[in-house]
PDB file of C-alpha atoms in Angstrom:
ATOM      1  CA  MET A   1      20.041 248.823 176.526  1.00  0.00           C
ATOM      2  CA  ASP A   2      22.445 246.969 179.215  1.00  0.00           C
ATOM      3  CA  LEU A   3      25.554 248.289 179.522  1.00  0.00           C
ATOM      4  CA  ASN A   4      27.831 245.470 179.810  1.00  0.00           C
ATOM      5  CA  THR A   5      31.180 247.124 180.753  1.00  0.00           C
ATOM      6  CA  VAL A   6      29.401 248.793 184.052  1.00  0.00           C
ATOM      7  CA  VAL A   7      30.834 246.497 186.764  1.00  0.00           C
ATOM      8  CA  GLU A   8      29.540 249.227 189.907  1.00  0.00           C
ATOM      9  CA  MET A   9      26.981 251.453 190.542  1.00  0.00           C
ATOM     10  CA  ARG A  10      27.463 253.895 193.471  1.00  0.00           C
ATOM     11  CA  ASP A  11      25.063 256.436 195.437  1.00  0.00           C
ATOM     12  CA  ALA A  12      26.000 259.956 194.718  1.00  0.00           C
ATOM     13  CA  ARG A  13      25.678 260.755 198.464  1.00  0.00           C
ATOM     14  CA  ARG A  14      28.677 258.625 199.386  1.00  0.00           C
ATOM     15  CA  ARG A  15      31.756 260.438 198.414  1.00  0.00           C
ATOM     16  CA  ASP A  16      34.419 258.753 196.543  1.00  0.00           C
ATOM     17  CA  THR A  17      37.406 259.811 194.084  1.00  0.00           C
ATOM     18  CA  TRP A  18      36.530 260.232 190.703  1.00  0.00           C
ATOM     19  CA  ARG A  19      38.265 258.226 188.223  1.00  0.00           C
ATOM     20  CA  PRO A  20      38.221 257.155 184.433  1.00  0.00           C
ATOM     21  CA  GLY A  21      35.040 255.375 183.317  1.00  0.00           C
ATOM     22  CA  ASP A  22      32.898 257.210 185.874  1.00  0.00           C
ATOM     23  CA  ALA A  23      29.616 258.678 184.870  1.00  0.00           C
ATOM     24  CA  TRP A  24      26.898 260.417 186.297  1.00  0.00           C
ATOM     25  CA  LEU A  25      23.170 258.911 186.155  1.00  0.00           C
ATOM     26  CA  GLY A  26      20.306 261.018 186.190  1.00  0.00           C
ATOM     27  CA  GLY A  27      17.477 259.768 184.239  1.00  0.00           C
ATOM     28  CA  GLY A  28      19.411 257.508 182.374  1.00  0.00           C
ATOM     29  CA  THR A  29      17.403 257.872 178.934  1.00  0.00           C
ATOM     30  CA  TYR A  30      20.297 258.890 177.281  1.00  0.00           C
ATOM     31  CA  LEU A  31      23.103 256.498 178.856  1.00  0.00           C
ATOM     32  CA  PHE A  32      20.873 253.436 178.350  1.00  0.00           C
ATOM     33  CA  SER A  33      19.898 254.527 174.820  1.00  0.00           C
ATOM     34  CA  GLU A  34      23.303 253.247 173.018  1.00  0.00           C
ATOM     35  CA  PRO A  35      26.709 251.498 173.990  1.00  0.00           C
ATOM     36  CA  GLN A  36      28.612 253.360 176.393  1.00  0.00           C
ATOM     37  CA  PRO A  37      31.895 251.166 176.262  1.00  0.00           C
ATOM     38  CA  HIS A  38      34.115 253.619 178.158  1.00  0.00           C
ATOM     39  CA  ILE A  39      31.997 253.542 181.287  1.00  0.00           C
ATOM     40  CA  ARG A  40      32.749 251.365 184.028  1.00  0.00           C
ATOM     41  CA  ARG A  41      30.974 252.853 187.104  1.00  0.00           C
ATOM     42  CA  LEU A  42      27.477 254.821 187.157  1.00  0.00           C
ATOM     43  CA  ILE A  43      27.289 257.502 189.983  1.00  0.00           C
ATOM     44  CA  ASP A  44      23.452 257.648 190.840  1.00  0.00           C
ATOM     45  CA  LEU A  45      22.137 261.093 191.650  1.00  0.00           C
ATOM     46  CA  SER A  46      18.519 259.594 191.751  1.00  0.00           C
ATOM     47  CA  ARG A  47      18.800 259.663 195.835  1.00  0.00           C
ATOM     48  CA  MET A  48      20.182 263.326 196.384  1.00  0.00           C
ATOM     49  CA  GLY A  49      16.888 264.736 197.472  1.00  0.00           C
ATOM     50  CA  TRP A  50      17.266 268.023 195.711  1.00  0.00           C
ATOM     51  CA  GLU A  51      13.791 269.742 195.055  1.00  0.00           C
ATOM     52  CA  PRO A  52      12.937 269.460 191.629  1.00  0.00           C
ATOM     53  CA  VAL A  53      12.121 273.036 190.753  1.00  0.00           C
ATOM     54  CA  ARG A  54      11.357 276.152 192.840  1.00  0.00           C
ATOM     55  CA  LEU A  55      10.916 279.795 193.408  1.00  0.00           C
ATOM     56  CA  THR A  56      13.522 281.701 195.451  1.00  0.00           C
ATOM     57  CA  ALA A  57      12.497 284.506 197.563  1.00  0.00           C
ATOM     58  CA  ALA A  58      13.691 287.210 194.617  1.00  0.00           C
ATOM     59  CA  GLY A  59      11.625 285.278 192.080  1.00  0.00           C
ATOM     60  CA  ASP A  60      14.228 283.371 190.617  1.00  0.00           C
ATOM     61  CA  LEU A  61      13.323 279.953 189.212  1.00  0.00           C
ATOM     62  CA  GLU A  62      15.653 277.281 190.188  1.00  0.00           C
ATOM     63  CA  ILE A  63      15.944 274.209 188.510  1.00  0.00           C
ATOM     64  CA  ALA A  64      17.777 270.858 190.124  1.00  0.00           C
ATOM     65  CA  ALA A  65      19.687 269.057 187.227  1.00  0.00           C
ATOM     66  CA  THR A  66      17.543 265.898 188.474  1.00  0.00           C
ATOM     67  CA  CYS A  67      14.289 267.592 187.605  1.00  0.00           C
ATOM     68  CA  THR A  68      12.420 265.591 184.882  1.00  0.00           C
ATOM     69  CA  VAL A  69      10.643 266.842 182.045  1.00  0.00           C
ATOM     70  CA  ALA A  70       7.654 266.230 183.643  1.00  0.00           C
ATOM     71  CA  GLN A  71       8.098 268.072 186.520  1.00  0.00           C
ATOM     72  CA  LEU A  72       9.256 271.201 185.032  1.00  0.00           C
ATOM     73  CA  SER A  73       6.118 270.974 182.735  1.00  0.00           C
ATOM     74  CA  ARG A  74       3.666 270.645 185.507  1.00  0.00           C
ATOM     75  CA  PHE A  75       5.048 273.323 187.466  1.00  0.00           C
ATOM     76  CA  ALA A  76       5.154 275.864 184.865  1.00  0.00           C
ATOM     77  CA  ARG A  77       1.498 275.227 184.086  1.00  0.00           C
ATOM     78  CA  ASP A  78       0.380 277.255 187.014  1.00  0.00           C
ATOM     79  CA  ALA A  79       2.916 279.779 186.752  1.00  0.00           C
ATOM     80  CA  ASP A  80       1.748 283.339 186.245  1.00  0.00           C
ATOM     81  CA  TRP A  81       4.973 284.702 184.446  1.00  0.00           C
ATOM     82  CA  THR A  82       4.873 285.970 181.126  1.00  0.00           C
ATOM     83  CA  ALA A  83       7.435 283.577 179.886  1.00  0.00           C
ATOM     84  CA  ALA A  84       5.845 280.652 181.287  1.00  0.00           C
ATOM     85  CA  PRO A  85       4.266 279.291 177.984  1.00  0.00           C
ATOM     86  CA  LEU A  86       7.664 278.859 176.696  1.00  0.00           C
ATOM     87  CA  VAL A  87       8.372 275.966 179.133  1.00  0.00           C
ATOM     88  CA  GLU A  88       5.778 273.990 177.478  1.00  0.00           C
ATOM     89  CA  GLN A  89       6.617 275.084 174.125  1.00  0.00           C
ATOM     90  CA  CYS A  90      10.340 273.642 174.878  1.00  0.00           C
ATOM     91  CA  CYS A  91       8.984 270.661 176.728  1.00  0.00           C
ATOM     92  CA  ARG A  92       6.900 269.554 173.761  1.00  0.00           C
ATOM     93  CA  ALA A  93       9.960 270.219 171.294  1.00  0.00           C
ATOM     94  CA  PHE A  94      11.619 266.748 173.092  1.00  0.00           C
ATOM     95  CA  LEU A  95       8.437 265.014 170.578  1.00  0.00           C
ATOM     96  CA  ALA A  96       9.084 262.228 173.586  1.00  0.00           C
ATOM     97  CA  SER A  97       6.849 259.670 174.655  1.00  0.00           C
ATOM     98  CA  TRP A  98       5.624 259.856 178.221  1.00  0.00           C
ATOM     99  CA  LYS A  99       7.924 257.535 179.743  1.00  0.00           C
ATOM    100  CA  ILE A 100      10.825 259.688 178.654  1.00  0.00           C
ATOM    101  CA  TRP A 101       8.980 262.705 179.952  1.00  0.00           C
ATOM    102  CA  HIS A 102       8.877 261.159 183.328  1.00  0.00           C
ATOM    103  CA  MET A 103      12.646 260.083 183.181  1.00  0.00           C
ATOM    104  CA  ALA A 104      14.503 262.459 181.386  1.00  0.00           C
ATOM    105  CA  THR A 105      16.009 265.300 183.312  1.00  0.00           C
ATOM    106  CA  VAL A 106      16.656 268.704 182.599  1.00  0.00           C
ATOM    107  CA  GLY A 107      20.684 268.408 183.755  1.00  0.00           C
ATOM    108  CA  GLY A 108      21.046 265.505 181.490  1.00  0.00           C
ATOM    109  CA  ASN A 109      19.595 267.520 178.247  1.00  0.00           C
ATOM    110  CA  LEU A 110      22.055 270.103 179.026  1.00  0.00           C
ATOM    111  CA  CYS A 111      25.091 267.826 180.019  1.00  0.00           C
ATOM    112  CA  ASN A 112      24.660 265.925 176.518  1.00  0.00           C
ATOM    113  CA  GLY A 113      25.197 269.138 174.655  1.00  0.00           C
ATOM    114  CA  LEU A 114      23.360 268.115 171.536  1.00  0.00           C
ATOM    115  CA  PRO A 115      22.118 271.095 169.328  1.00  0.00           C
ATOM    116  CA  ALA A 116      18.878 270.254 169.306  1.00  0.00           C
ATOM    117  CA  GLY A 117      18.370 269.847 173.232  1.00  0.00           C
ATOM    118  CA  PRO A 118      15.351 272.001 173.740  1.00  0.00           C
ATOM    119  CA  MET A 119      16.165 272.543 177.720  1.00  0.00           C
ATOM    120  CA  ILE A 120      19.346 274.249 176.297  1.00  0.00           C
ATOM    121  CA  SER A 121      17.077 276.362 174.041  1.00  0.00           C
ATOM    122  CA  LEU A 122      14.687 277.214 176.936  1.00  0.00           C
ATOM    123  CA  THR A 123      17.426 277.893 179.735  1.00  0.00           C
ATOM    124  CA  ALA A 124      19.770 279.955 177.240  1.00  0.00           C
ATOM    125  CA  ALA A 125      17.049 281.762 175.839  1.00  0.00           C
ATOM    126  CA  LEU A 126      15.854 282.947 179.629  1.00  0.00           C
ATOM    127  CA  ASP A 127      19.284 283.945 180.660  1.00  0.00           C
ATOM    128  CA  GLY A 128      19.694 280.630 182.764  1.00  0.00           C
ATOM    129  CA  VAL A 129      22.747 280.224 184.371  1.00  0.00           C
ATOM    130  CA  CYS A 130      24.411 276.897 185.662  1.00  0.00           C
ATOM    131  CA  THR A 131      25.607 276.049 189.103  1.00  0.00           C
ATOM    132  CA  LEU A 132      28.412 273.538 188.880  1.00  0.00           C
ATOM    133  CA  LEU A 133      30.082 271.307 191.555  1.00  0.00           C
ATOM    134  CA  SER A 134      33.842 269.999 191.691  1.00  0.00           C
ATOM    135  CA  GLN A 135      34.712 266.971 193.413  1.00  0.00           C
ATOM    136  CA  GLY A 136      36.697 269.018 195.742  1.00  0.00           C
ATOM    137  CA  GLY A 137      33.545 271.094 196.629  1.00  0.00           C
ATOM    138  CA  GLU A 138      34.099 274.253 194.780  1.00  0.00           C
ATOM    139  CA  VAL A 139      31.227 276.144 193.312  1.00  0.00           C
ATOM    140  CA  ARG A 140      31.331 277.839 189.951  1.00  0.00           C
ATOM    141  CA  GLU A 141      28.701 279.704 187.779  1.00  0.00           C
ATOM    142  CA  VAL A 142      28.454 279.533 184.225  1.00  0.00           C
ATOM    143  CA  PRO A 143      25.730 280.750 181.939  1.00  0.00           C
ATOM    144  CA  VAL A 144      23.912 278.250 179.887  1.00  0.00           C
ATOM    145  CA  LYS A 145      25.001 280.021 176.731  1.00  0.00           C
ATOM    146  CA  ASP A 146      28.540 279.512 177.430  1.00  0.00           C
ATOM    147  CA  PHE A 147      28.004 275.990 178.964  1.00  0.00           C
ATOM    148  CA  VAL A 148      27.648 274.182 175.755  1.00  0.00           C
ATOM    149  CA  ILE A 149      30.574 275.102 173.344  1.00  0.00           C
ATOM    150  CA  GLY A 150      30.091 272.727 170.255  1.00  0.00           C
ATOM    151  CA  ALA A 151      28.006 269.768 169.320  1.00  0.00           C
ATOM    152  CA  GLY A 152      28.392 267.691 172.508  1.00  0.00           C
ATOM    153  CA  VAL A 153      31.241 269.628 173.994  1.00  0.00           C
ATOM    154  CA  LYS A 154      30.483 271.396 177.316  1.00  0.00           C
ATOM    155  CA  VAL A 155      32.643 273.021 179.937  1.00  0.00           C
ATOM    156  CA  LEU A 156      32.352 270.526 182.358  1.00  0.00           C
ATOM    157  CA  GLN A 157      35.972 269.375 183.963  1.00  0.00           C
ATOM    158  CA  PRO A 158      36.190 265.622 184.886  1.00  0.00           C
ATOM    159  CA  GLY A 159      33.958 264.957 187.699  1.00  0.00           C
ATOM    160  CA  GLU A 160      32.137 268.174 187.791  1.00  0.00           C
ATOM    161  CA  LEU A 161      28.367 267.863 188.524  1.00  0.00           C
ATOM    162  CA  LEU A 162      25.833 270.352 187.218  1.00  0.00           C
ATOM    163  CA  ARG A 163      23.753 271.076 190.363  1.00  0.00           C
ATOM    164  CA  SER A 164      21.096 273.408 188.967  1.00  0.00           C
ATOM    165  CA  ILE A 165      20.035 276.117 186.550  1.00  0.00           C
ATOM    166  CA  THR A 166      18.801 279.335 187.358  1.00  0.00           C
ATOM    167  CA  LEU A 167      16.324 281.319 185.526  1.00  0.00           C
ATOM    168  CA  PRO A 168      16.364 285.015 187.076  1.00  0.00           C
ATOM    169  CA  ALA A 169      12.940 286.896 187.764  1.00  0.00           C
ATOM    170  CA  ARG A 170      13.437 289.555 185.002  1.00  0.00           C
ATOM    171  CA  ALA A 171      13.897 287.087 182.403  1.00  0.00           C
ATOM    172  CA  LEU A 172      10.727 285.216 183.625  1.00  0.00           C
ATOM    173  CA  ALA A 173       8.838 288.471 182.905  1.00  0.00           C
ATOM    174  CA  SER A 174      10.069 288.674 179.336  1.00  0.00           C
ATOM    175  CA  ARG A 175       7.763 288.223 176.364  1.00  0.00           C
ATOM    176  CA  THR A 176       8.775 285.428 174.156  1.00  0.00           C
ATOM    177  CA  ALA A 177       8.291 283.980 170.846  1.00  0.00           C
ATOM    178  CA  PHE A 178       8.982 280.686 169.838  1.00  0.00           C
ATOM    179  CA  ARG A 179       9.840 278.721 166.382  1.00  0.00           C
ATOM    180  CA  GLN A 180      10.834 275.364 165.640  1.00  0.00           C
ATOM    181  CA  ALA A 181      11.290 273.136 162.560  1.00  0.00           C
ATOM    182  CA  SER A 182      11.783 269.719 161.659  1.00  0.00           C
ATOM    183  CA  LEU A 183      12.432 267.628 158.696  1.00  0.00           C
ATOM    184  CA  TYR A 184       9.469 265.533 159.224  1.00  0.00           C
ATOM    185  CA  GLY A 185       6.901 265.423 161.851  1.00  0.00           C
ATOM    186  CA  LEU A 186       8.185 263.493 164.883  1.00  0.00           C
ATOM    187  CA  GLY A 187      12.074 264.519 164.227  1.00  0.00           C
ATOM    188  CA  ARG A 188      14.414 266.184 166.027  1.00  0.00           C
ATOM    189  CA  SER A 189      14.744 269.731 165.684  1.00  0.00           C
ATOM    190  CA  GLY A 190      16.768 271.178 162.997  1.00  0.00           C
ATOM    191  CA  ALA A 191      15.885 275.127 163.832  1.00  0.00           C
ATOM    192  CA  LEU A 192      14.807 276.178 167.209  1.00  0.00           C
ATOM    193  CA  LEU A 193      14.847 280.058 167.479  1.00  0.00           C
ATOM    194  CA  ILE A 194      13.558 281.805 170.796  1.00  0.00           C
ATOM    195  CA  GLY A 195      13.036 285.751 171.234  1.00  0.00           C
ATOM    196  CA  ALA A 196      12.817 287.606 174.593  1.00  0.00           C
ATOM    197  CA  ARG A 197      12.009 290.985 174.936  1.00  0.00           C
ATOM    198  CA  ASP A 198      13.166 292.328 178.263  1.00  0.00           C
ATOM    199  CA  PRO A 199      10.130 293.613 180.425  1.00  0.00           C
ATOM    200  CA  ILE A 200      12.423 296.805 181.584  1.00  0.00           C
ATOM    201  CA  ASP A 201      14.336 298.222 178.825  1.00  0.00           C
ATOM    202  CA  GLY A 202      12.791 296.501 175.821  1.00  0.00           C
ATOM    203  CA  GLU A 203      15.979 294.644 174.812  1.00  0.00           C
ATOM    204  CA  LEU A 204      15.416 292.036 172.295  1.00  0.00           C
ATOM    205  CA  ALA A 205      17.644 288.341 172.745  1.00  0.00           C
ATOM    206  CA  LEU A 206      17.316 286.205 169.792  1.00  0.00           C
ATOM    207  CA  THR A 207      18.881 282.847 170.869  1.00  0.00           C
ATOM    208  CA  VAL A 208      19.676 280.277 167.969  1.00  0.00           C
ATOM    209  CA  THR A 209      19.590 276.764 168.627  1.00  0.00           C
ATOM    210  CA  ALA A 210      19.483 273.516 166.807  1.00  0.00           C
ATOM    211  CA  SER A 211      20.716 274.828 163.457  1.00  0.00           C
ATOM    212  CA  THR A 212      24.134 275.805 165.093  1.00  0.00           C
ATOM    213  CA  VAL A 213      26.675 273.720 166.924  1.00  0.00           C
ATOM    214  CA  ARG A 214      26.205 275.762 170.393  1.00  0.00           C
ATOM    215  CA  PRO A 215      23.493 278.115 171.388  1.00  0.00           C
ATOM    216  CA  ILE A 216      24.370 281.677 170.159  1.00  0.00           C
ATOM    217  CA  GLN A 217      22.561 284.797 171.547  1.00  0.00           C
ATOM    218  CA  LEU A 218      22.131 287.950 169.834  1.00  0.00           C
ATOM    219  CA  ARG A 219      21.054 291.091 171.653  1.00  0.00           C
ATOM    220  CA  PHE A 220      19.480 294.259 170.283  1.00  0.00           C
ATOM    221  CA  ALA A 221      19.465 297.302 172.773  1.00  0.00           C
ATOM    222  CA  VAL A 222      16.986 299.100 170.259  1.00  0.00           C
ATOM    223  CA  PRO A 223      14.200 297.572 168.485  1.00  0.00           C
ATOM    224  CA  PRO A 224      16.000 296.180 165.051  1.00  0.00           C
ATOM    225  CA  ASN A 225      14.534 296.378 161.595  1.00  0.00           C
ATOM    226  CA  ALA A 226      14.553 293.370 159.514  1.00  0.00           C
ATOM    227  CA  GLU A 227      18.122 294.447 157.611  1.00  0.00           C
ATOM    228  CA  ALA A 228      19.504 294.830 161.228  1.00  0.00           C
ATOM    229  CA  VAL A 229      18.234 291.214 162.522  1.00  0.00           C
ATOM    230  CA  ARG A 230      19.591 289.644 159.194  1.00  0.00           C
ATOM    231  CA  GLU A 231      22.826 291.287 159.256  1.00  0.00           C
ATOM    232  CA  ALA A 232      23.241 290.139 163.013  1.00  0.00           C
ATOM    233  CA  VAL A 233      22.460 286.539 162.078  1.00  0.00           C
ATOM    234  CA  GLU A 234      24.942 286.874 158.995  1.00  0.00           C
ATOM    235  CA  TYR A 235      27.690 287.838 161.388  1.00  0.00           C
ATOM    236  CA  GLY A 236      26.798 286.276 164.534  1.00  0.00           C
ATOM    237  CA  VAL A 237      27.075 282.506 163.153  1.00  0.00           C
ATOM    238  CA  ARG A 238      30.269 281.477 161.756  1.00  0.00           C
ATOM    239  CA  PRO A 239      29.757 279.548 158.592  1.00  0.00           C
ATOM    240  CA  GLU A 240      31.724 276.202 160.532  1.00  0.00           C
ATOM    241  CA  GLU A 241      29.076 276.655 163.257  1.00  0.00           C
ATOM    242  CA  TRP A 242      26.041 275.603 161.032  1.00  0.00           C
ATOM    243  CA  PHE A 243      25.260 272.025 162.235  1.00  0.00           C
ATOM    244  CA  ASP A 244      25.089 269.294 159.588  1.00  0.00           C
ATOM    245  CA  ASP A 245      23.773 265.746 160.290  1.00  0.00           C
ATOM    246  CA  ILE A 246      21.028 263.710 158.888  1.00  0.00           C
ATOM    247  CA  HIS A 247      18.339 266.260 160.360  1.00  0.00           C
ATOM    248  CA  GLY A 248      19.127 268.697 158.175  1.00  0.00           C
ATOM    249  CA  LEU A 249      21.696 270.163 155.799  1.00  0.00           C
ATOM    250  CA  PRO A 250      23.424 273.368 157.025  1.00  0.00           C
ATOM    251  CA  VAL A 251      22.143 275.305 153.947  1.00  0.00           C
ATOM    252  CA  TRP A 252      18.428 274.604 155.083  1.00  0.00           C
ATOM    253  CA  ARG A 253      19.260 275.010 158.730  1.00  0.00           C
ATOM    254  CA  ARG A 254      20.677 278.498 157.887  1.00  0.00           C
ATOM    255  CA  HIS A 255      17.559 279.348 155.709  1.00  0.00           C
ATOM    256  CA  MET A 256      15.179 278.512 158.379  1.00  0.00           C
ATOM    257  CA  THR A 257      16.843 280.339 160.972  1.00  0.00           C
ATOM    258  CA  PHE A 258      17.022 283.722 159.081  1.00  0.00           C
ATOM    259  CA  ARG A 259      13.071 283.127 158.091  1.00  0.00           C
ATOM    260  CA  PHE A 260      12.289 282.428 162.047  1.00  0.00           C
ATOM    261  CA  ALA A 261      14.630 285.363 163.306  1.00  0.00           C
ATOM    262  CA  GLU A 262      12.431 287.553 160.793  1.00  0.00           C
ATOM    263  CA  GLU A 263       9.298 286.173 161.995  1.00  0.00           C
ATOM    264  CA  ILE A 264      10.463 286.768 165.547  1.00  0.00           C
ATOM    265  CA  ARG A 265      11.235 290.252 165.257  1.00  0.00           C
ATOM    266  CA  ARG A 266       7.970 291.182 163.687  1.00  0.00           C
ATOM    267  CA  GLU A 267       5.941 289.128 166.610  1.00  0.00           C
ATOM    268  CA  LEU A 268       8.027 290.765 169.272  1.00  0.00           C
ATOM    269  CA  ILE A 269       8.611 294.301 167.676  1.00  0.00           C
ATOM    270  CA  GLU A 270       6.104 295.195 164.798  1.00  0.00           C
ATOM    271  CA  GLU A 271       3.000 293.613 166.204  1.00  0.00           C
ATOM    272  CA  ALA A 272       3.786 294.208 169.979  1.00  0.00           C
ATOM    273  CA  GLY A 273       3.584 297.933 168.706  1.00  0.00           C
ATOM    274  CA  ARG A 274       0.347 297.795 167.216  1.00  0.00           C
TER     275      ARG A 274
END
């Protein structure tokens, strides 16, 4: 879609004062998908030269905001971390075309802040941390689970940039379980839950996304029974936090969340102990 209100495009490598009507341009799959009448200038990140995805010396996985879904998927296919299959599962949750896979960025998915954003689900479940850069050069770090605070609402300040997301090595060694539901075959996620079992202390982290307006993470220091998981979901998600749109009513999303939470508990706690 043409953005007929845009009057200028600027290379992000050239510093300039941030002003109302500016927007960061990554892959552009969202920006060019619908009218953006408030945008006057696009700040293009495509020439920043950031390495898409890499393992640090400590074994952490650093994903640049400009890394595409296709690049992340390719990198994880050859990885030997226990949690590697989860990357492909979340990439496939886009149910997107080949073209979108090669243009859409991980950072763009987080910065849209949509409840069904599968890169939000992935990075929140693996204890990801966002590195944010301000226009003045200040750097701050925010856990992914706290980065999105509502449907389409993030903690980004005006002009602030998501530089990268880091997944710790310990989380990459977790056993994971993935559950996702849509109302129809090629539909947007109505509920997406991920369980991750810590490789050292056995703690279970259950991350609820898509069915809620923001990522909600529930942690169990000791192996929970069915009642403990149900109680945690019941009291961990406030009534107003169940998402409501054409892709699923809150009552259905809530039902699927309870169902998936118990399935994940059985897979990572009961079946693992056999």
